[in-house]
Amino acid sequence: MERTLVILKPDAVQRGLIGAILQRFERRGLRIAGMKLLQVSDSLARQHYAVHEGRPFFDGLIQFITSGPVVVMALEGKDAIAVTRTTVGATAPGKAAPGTIRADFGMDIGFNLVHASDGPETAAQELALWFGADELVNYSRVIDPWIYE
Ligand code: IDP
Ligand code: MG
């Protein structure tokens, strides 16, 4: 089992899409190991997006992610990192495959609704950045035997 970090960005919260987007992950079979709503600080935003520092869109990205509350969650499952990324879709909603969250809910790369960790190293880093160890919960669900063989 893998864990990954997902952020429902300020556009998802402002547009009232928390439930609709969360449903995509839940329906797929991913287990929610942690979840909270928070206002992101400038410092947390810069740490989270440090890899993009210097890019032309960096300042706008920091402004956007701090522009209103986000919902951050830890999702767990078999190949959770890749499964979550394919559920989210390509970075630019206009290029994302139909059926993905970004294609089904978005139009513009600057308002692409969701963040998802892109690999095992980033997932571990991002989970540690956004969650304390005591905020992630281990439990099993009665549906799990119907999701995994
Ligand atoms: P990802 O979110 O699909 O992993 P990244 O390339 O890691 O995409 O970029 C991080 C975030 O930065 C994107 O989700 C998007 O919000 C923003 N971003 C990336 N490229 C652009 C751009 O060209 N213009 C505006 N925003 C961008
Ligand atoms: Mg990325």
Tab-separated table of N, CA, C and O in Angstrom, residues 69-135:
chain	number	residue	atom	x	y	z
A	69	PRO	N	-9.088	28.956	1.368
A	69	PRO	CA	-8.804	27.655	1.988
A	69	PRO	C	-8.681	26.519	0.976
A	69	PRO	O	-9.250	26.582	-0.121
A	70	VAL	N	-7.921	25.516	1.370
A	70	VAL	CA	-7.769	24.292	0.580
A	70	VAL	C	-8.180	23.110	1.458
A	70	VAL	O	-8.215	23.236	2.687
A	71	VAL	N	-8.475	21.996	0.834
A	71	VAL	CA	-8.670	20.739	1.568
A	71	VAL	C	-7.504	19.845	1.205
A	71	VAL	O	-7.236	19.612	0.019
A	72	VAL	N	-6.783	19.400	2.217
A	72	VAL	CA	-5.627	18.541	1.962
A	72	VAL	C	-5.927	17.153	2.516
A	72	VAL	O	-6.551	17.017	3.574
A	73	MET	N	-5.533	16.137	1.754
A	73	MET	CA	-5.823	14.776	2.210
A	73	MET	C	-4.692	13.813	1.880
A	73	MET	O	-3.934	14.029	0.929
A	74	ALA	N	-4.589	12.778	2.700
A	74	ALA	CA	-3.684	11.672	2.437
A	74	ALA	C	-4.540	10.519	1.955
A	74	ALA	O	-5.511	10.143	2.625
A	75	LEU	N	-4.222	9.998	0.771
A	75	LEU	CA	-4.977	8.887	0.208
A	75	LEU	C	-4.092	7.653	0.171
A	75	LEU	O	-2.905	7.741	-0.157
A	76	GLU	N	-4.694	6.504	0.480
A	76	GLU	CA	-3.924	5.262	0.561
A	76	GLU	C	-4.536	4.182	-0.312
A	76	GLU	O	-5.762	4.106	-0.446
A	77	GLY	N	-3.681	3.374	-0.900
A	77	GLY	CA	-4.162	2.255	-1.705
A	77	GLY	C	-3.011	1.619	-2.464
A	77	GLY	O	-1.882	2.107	-2.421
A	78	LYS	N	-3.324	0.542	-3.181
A	78	LYS	CA	-2.331	-0.108	-4.020
A	78	LYS	C	-1.980	0.847	-5.161
A	78	LYS	O	-2.893	1.344	-5.853
A	79	ASP	N	-0.686	1.125	-5.371
A	79	ASP	CA	-0.241	2.074	-6.403
A	79	ASP	C	-0.972	3.417	-6.295
A	79	ASP	O	-1.323	4.030	-7.316
A	80	ALA	N	-1.196	3.865	-5.069
A	80	ALA	CA	-2.013	5.073	-4.840
A	80	ALA	C	-1.481	6.312	-5.566
A	80	ALA	O	-2.264	7.150	-6.008
A	81	ILE	N	-0.156	6.427	-5.695
A	81	ILE	CA	0.408	7.635	-6.311
A	81	ILE	C	0.006	7.708	-7.786
A	81	ILE	O	-0.518	8.726	-8.253
A	82	ALA	N	0.233	6.614	-8.517
A	82	ALA	CA	-0.104	6.591	-9.945
A	82	ALA	C	-1.616	6.604	-10.155
A	82	ALA	O	-2.119	7.309	-11.041
A	83	VAL	N	-2.343	5.853	-9.354
A	83	VAL	CA	-3.802	5.801	-9.480
A	83	VAL	C	-4.403	7.199	-9.276
A	83	VAL	O	-5.289	7.632	-10.016
A	84	THR	N	-3.870	7.923	-8.301
A	84	THR	CA	-4.375	9.271	-8.027
A	84	THR	C	-4.039	10.219	-9.169
A	84	THR	O	-4.882	11.001	-9.615
A	85	ARG	N	-2.806	10.141	-9.671
A	85	ARG	CA	-2.412	11.023	-10.796
A	85	ARG	C	-3.268	10.756	-12.038
A	85	ARG	O	-3.656	11.688	-12.732
A	86	THR	N	-3.571	9.491	-12.315
A	86	THR	CA	-4.388	9.216	-13.506
A	86	THR	C	-5.837	9.646	-13.286
A	86	THR	O	-6.519	10.014	-14.232
A	87	THR	N	-6.301	9.610	-12.046
A	87	THR	CA	-7.652	10.084	-11.734
A	87	THR	C	-7.729	11.608	-11.882
A	87	THR	O	-8.759	12.148	-12.306
A	88	VAL	N	-6.623	12.285	-11.558
A	88	VAL	CA	-6.564	13.758	-11.634
A	88	VAL	C	-6.432	14.234	-13.078
A	88	VAL	O	-7.082	15.206	-13.481
A	89	GLY	N	-5.592	13.586	-13.869
A	89	GLY	CA	-5.409	13.976	-15.270
A	89	GLY	C	-4.255	14.933	-15.489
A	89	GLY	O	-3.614	15.402	-14.554
A	90	ALA	N	-4.004	15.238	-16.769
A	90	ALA	CA	-2.869	16.083	-17.167
A	90	ALA	C	-2.996	17.484	-16.581
A	90	ALA	O	-4.099	17.975	-16.335
A	91	THR	N	-1.827	18.142	-16.404
A	91	THR	CA	-1.770	19.454	-15.744
A	91	THR	C	-2.698	20.485	-16.378
A	91	THR	O	-3.382	21.221	-15.677
A	92	ALA	N	-2.711	20.542	-17.708
A	92	ALA	CA	-3.579	21.499	-18.403
A	92	ALA	C	-4.937	20.848	-18.668
A	92	ALA	O	-5.020	19.876	-19.426
A	93	PRO	N	-6.004	21.355	-18.057
A	93	PRO	CA	-7.330	20.732	-18.237
A	93	PRO	C	-7.713	20.554	-19.709
A	93	PRO	O	-8.364	19.568	-20.059
A	94	GLY	N	-7.293	21.490	-20.558
A	94	GLY	CA	-7.608	21.387	-21.989
A	94	GLY	C	-6.968	20.191	-22.666
A	94	GLY	O	-7.406	19.765	-23.731
A	95	LYS	N	-5.908	19.663	-22.042
A	95	LYS	CA	-5.214	18.498	-22.618
A	95	LYS	C	-5.510	17.225	-21.829
A	95	LYS	O	-5.083	16.136	-22.210
A	96	ALA	N	-6.208	17.367	-20.705
A	96	ALA	CA	-6.495	16.202	-19.865
A	96	ALA	C	-7.552	15.323	-20.528
A	96	ALA	O	-8.430	15.817	-21.246
A	97	ALA	N	-7.439	14.009	-20.303
A	97	ALA	CA	-8.387	13.062	-20.904
A	97	ALA	C	-9.770	13.209	-20.264
A	97	ALA	O	-9.868	13.389	-19.044
A	98	PRO	N	-10.814	13.137	-21.078
A	98	PRO	CA	-12.174	13.142	-20.524
A	98	PRO	C	-12.316	12.030	-19.481
A	98	PRO	O	-11.751	10.957	-19.646
A	99	GLY	N	-13.042	12.328	-18.423
A	99	GLY	CA	-13.185	11.349	-17.344
A	99	GLY	C	-12.237	11.636	-16.194
A	99	GLY	O	-12.436	11.130	-15.094
A	100	THR	N	-11.191	12.428	-16.458
A	100	THR	CA	-10.313	12.832	-15.363
A	100	THR	C	-10.905	14.072	-14.683
A	100	THR	O	-11.722	14.786	-15.270
A	101	ILE	N	-10.488	14.313	-13.457
A	101	ILE	CA	-11.039	15.443	-12.685
A	101	ILE	C	-10.757	16.761	-13.395
A	101	ILE	O	-11.647	17.603	-13.553
A	102	ARG	N	-9.505	16.948	-13.829
A	102	ARG	CA	-9.156	18.230	-14.442
A	102	ARG	C	-9.922	18.472	-15.738
A	102	ARG	O	-10.305	19.614	-16.029
A	103	ALA	N	-10.164	17.432	-16.515
A	103	ALA	CA	-10.937	17.603	-17.753
A	103	ALA	C	-12.410	17.820	-17.457
A	103	ALA	O	-13.066	18.644	-18.092
A	104	ASP	N	-12.926	17.109	-16.485
A	104	ASP	CA	-14.370	17.162	-16.237
A	104	ASP	C	-14.808	18.411	-15.481
A	104	ASP	O	-15.970	18.801	-15.542
A	105	PHE	N	-13.850	19.059	-14.762
A	105	PHE	CA	-14.237	20.228	-13.967
A	105	PHE	C	-13.506	21.510	-14.348
A	105	PHE	O	-13.836	22.566	-13.825
A	106	GLY	N	-12.471	21.433	-15.207
A	106	GLY	CA	-11.628	22.608	-15.415
A	106	GLY	C	-11.466	23.047	-16.854
A	106	GLY	O	-11.824	22.326	-17.794
A	107	MET	N	-10.933	24.259	-17.015
A	107	MET	CA	-10.698	24.850	-18.333
A	107	MET	C	-9.277	25.367	-18.484
A	107	MET	O	-8.738	25.372	-19.593
A	108	ASP	N	-8.658	25.847	-17.379
A	108	ASP	CA	-7.425	26.616	-17.479
A	108	ASP	C	-6.340	26.006	-16.591
A	108	ASP	O	-6.618	25.567	-15.475
A	109	ILE	N	-5.096	26.029	-17.066
A	109	ILE	CA	-3.975	25.440	-16.306
A	109	ILE	C	-3.793	26.117	-14.940
A	109	ILE	O	-3.380	25.491	-13.977
A	110	GLY	N	-4.130	27.405	-14.868
A	110	GLY	CA	-3.988	28.148	-13.610
A	110	GLY	C	-5.080	27.837	-12.598
A	110	GLY	O	-4.986	28.207	-11.426
A	111	PHE	N	-6.134	27.168	-13.049
A	111	PHE	CA	-7.232	26.758	-12.157
A	111	PHE	C	-7.536	25.281	-12.413
A	111	PHE	O	-8.589	24.943	-12.956
A	112	ASN	N	-6.564	24.433	-12.045
A	112	ASN	CA	-6.729	23.010	-12.373
A	112	ASN	C	-7.147	22.153	-11.178
A	112	ASN	O	-7.001	20.936	-11.187
A	113	LEU	N	-7.670	22.822	-10.146
A	113	LEU	CA	-8.476	22.193	-9.091
A	113	LEU	C	-7.782	21.310	-8.065
A	113	LEU	O	-8.171	21.299	-6.892
A	114	VAL	N	-6.782	20.539	-8.515
A	114	VAL	CA	-6.236	19.490	-7.649
A	114	VAL	C	-4.718	19.430	-7.759
A	114	VAL	O	-4.167	19.608	-8.844
A	115	HIS	N	-4.071	19.153	-6.644
A	115	HIS	CA	-2.655	18.767	-6.654
A	115	HIS	C	-2.569	17.316	-6.243
A	115	HIS	O	-3.299	16.867	-5.357
A	116	ALA	N	-1.656	16.565	-6.856
A	116	ALA	CA	-1.379	15.193	-6.412
A	116	ALA	C	0.115	14.928	-6.529
A	116	ALA	O	0.734	15.309	-7.526
A	117	SER	N	0.688	14.281	-5.535
A	117	SER	CA	2.126	13.967	-5.531
A	117	SER	C	2.494	13.181	-6.785
A	117	SER	O	1.721	12.348	-7.262
A	118	ASP	N	3.725	13.436	-7.294
A	118	ASP	CA	4.089	12.832	-8.585
A	118	ASP	C	5.027	11.628	-8.480
A	118	ASP	O	5.440	11.079	-9.504
A	119	GLY	N	5.390	11.214	-7.271
A	119	GLY	CA	6.258	10.035	-7.137
A	119	GLY	C	6.454	9.701	-5.667
A	119	GLY	O	6.057	10.485	-4.800
A	120	PRO	N	7.079	8.546	-5.377
A	120	PRO	CA	7.239	8.100	-3.989
A	120	PRO	C	7.998	9.108	-3.111
A	120	PRO	O	7.626	9.327	-1.957
A	121	GLU	N	9.065	9.706	-3.665
A	121	GLU	CA	9.847	10.668	-2.866
A	121	GLU	C	9.054	11.917	-2.551
A	121	GLU	O	9.044	12.389	-1.408
A	122	THR	N	8.406	12.476	-3.574
A	122	THR	CA	7.600	13.691	-3.344
A	122	THR	C	6.424	13.390	-2.431
A	122	THR	O	6.069	14.210	-1.586
A	123	ALA	N	5.826	12.220	-2.578
A	123	ALA	CA	4.688	11.865	-1.714
A	123	ALA	C	5.130	11.858	-0.248
A	123	ALA	O	4.460	12.444	0.608
A	124	ALA	N	6.269	11.230	0.032
A	124	ALA	CA	6.763	11.166	1.412
A	124	ALA	C	7.071	12.566	1.943
A	124	ALA	O	6.689	12.918	3.067
A	125	GLN	N	7.751	13.370	1.122
A	125	GLN	CA	8.083	14.755	1.516
A	125	GLN	C	6.827	15.567	1.782
A	125	GLN	O	6.718	16.286	2.770
A	126	GLU	N	5.866	15.487	0.850
A	126	GLU	CA	4.660	16.303	0.945
A	126	GLU	C	3.772	15.864	2.110
A	126	GLU	O	3.194	16.697	2.803
A	127	LEU	N	3.677	14.557	2.350
A	127	LEU	CA	2.872	14.077	3.482
A	127	LEU	C	3.465	14.595	4.793
A	127	LEU	O	2.730	15.036	5.678
A	128	ALA	N	4.798	14.595	4.885
A	128	ALA	CA	5.455	15.079	6.104
A	128	ALA	C	5.298	16.594	6.253
A	128	ALA	O	5.240	17.110	7.372
A	129	LEU	N	5.232	17.291	5.117
A	129	LEU	CA	5.083	18.750	5.160
A	129	LEU	C	3.677	19.165	5.616
A	129	LEU	O	3.512	20.124	6.362
A	130	TRP	N	2.668	18.434	5.174
A	130	TRP	CA	1.275	18.847	5.402
A	130	TRP	C	0.611	18.186	6.604
A	130	TRP	O	-0.386	18.692	7.108
A	131	PHE	N	1.119	17.016	7.028
A	131	PHE	CA	0.465	16.279	8.116
A	131	PHE	C	1.460	15.905	9.214
A	131	PHE	O	2.578	15.479	8.919
A	132	GLY	N	1.012	16.019	10.468
A	132	GLY	CA	1.756	15.437	11.575
A	132	GLY	C	1.466	13.946	11.596
A	132	GLY	O	0.404	13.518	11.127
A	133	ALA	N	2.399	13.144	12.141
A	133	ALA	CA	2.226	11.682	12.155
A	133	ALA	C	0.918	11.290	12.848
A	133	ALA	O	0.258	10.329	12.455
A	134	ASP	N	0.509	12.060	13.877
A	134	ASP	CA	-0.707	11.731	14.630
A	134	ASP	C	-1.986	12.137	13.884
A	134	ASP	O	-3.090	11.872	14.354
A	135	GLU	N	-1.843	12.765	12.724
A	135	GLU	CA	-3.030	13.164	11.955
A	135	GLU	C	-3.416	12.129	10.897
A	135	GLU	O	-4.433	12.279	10.235
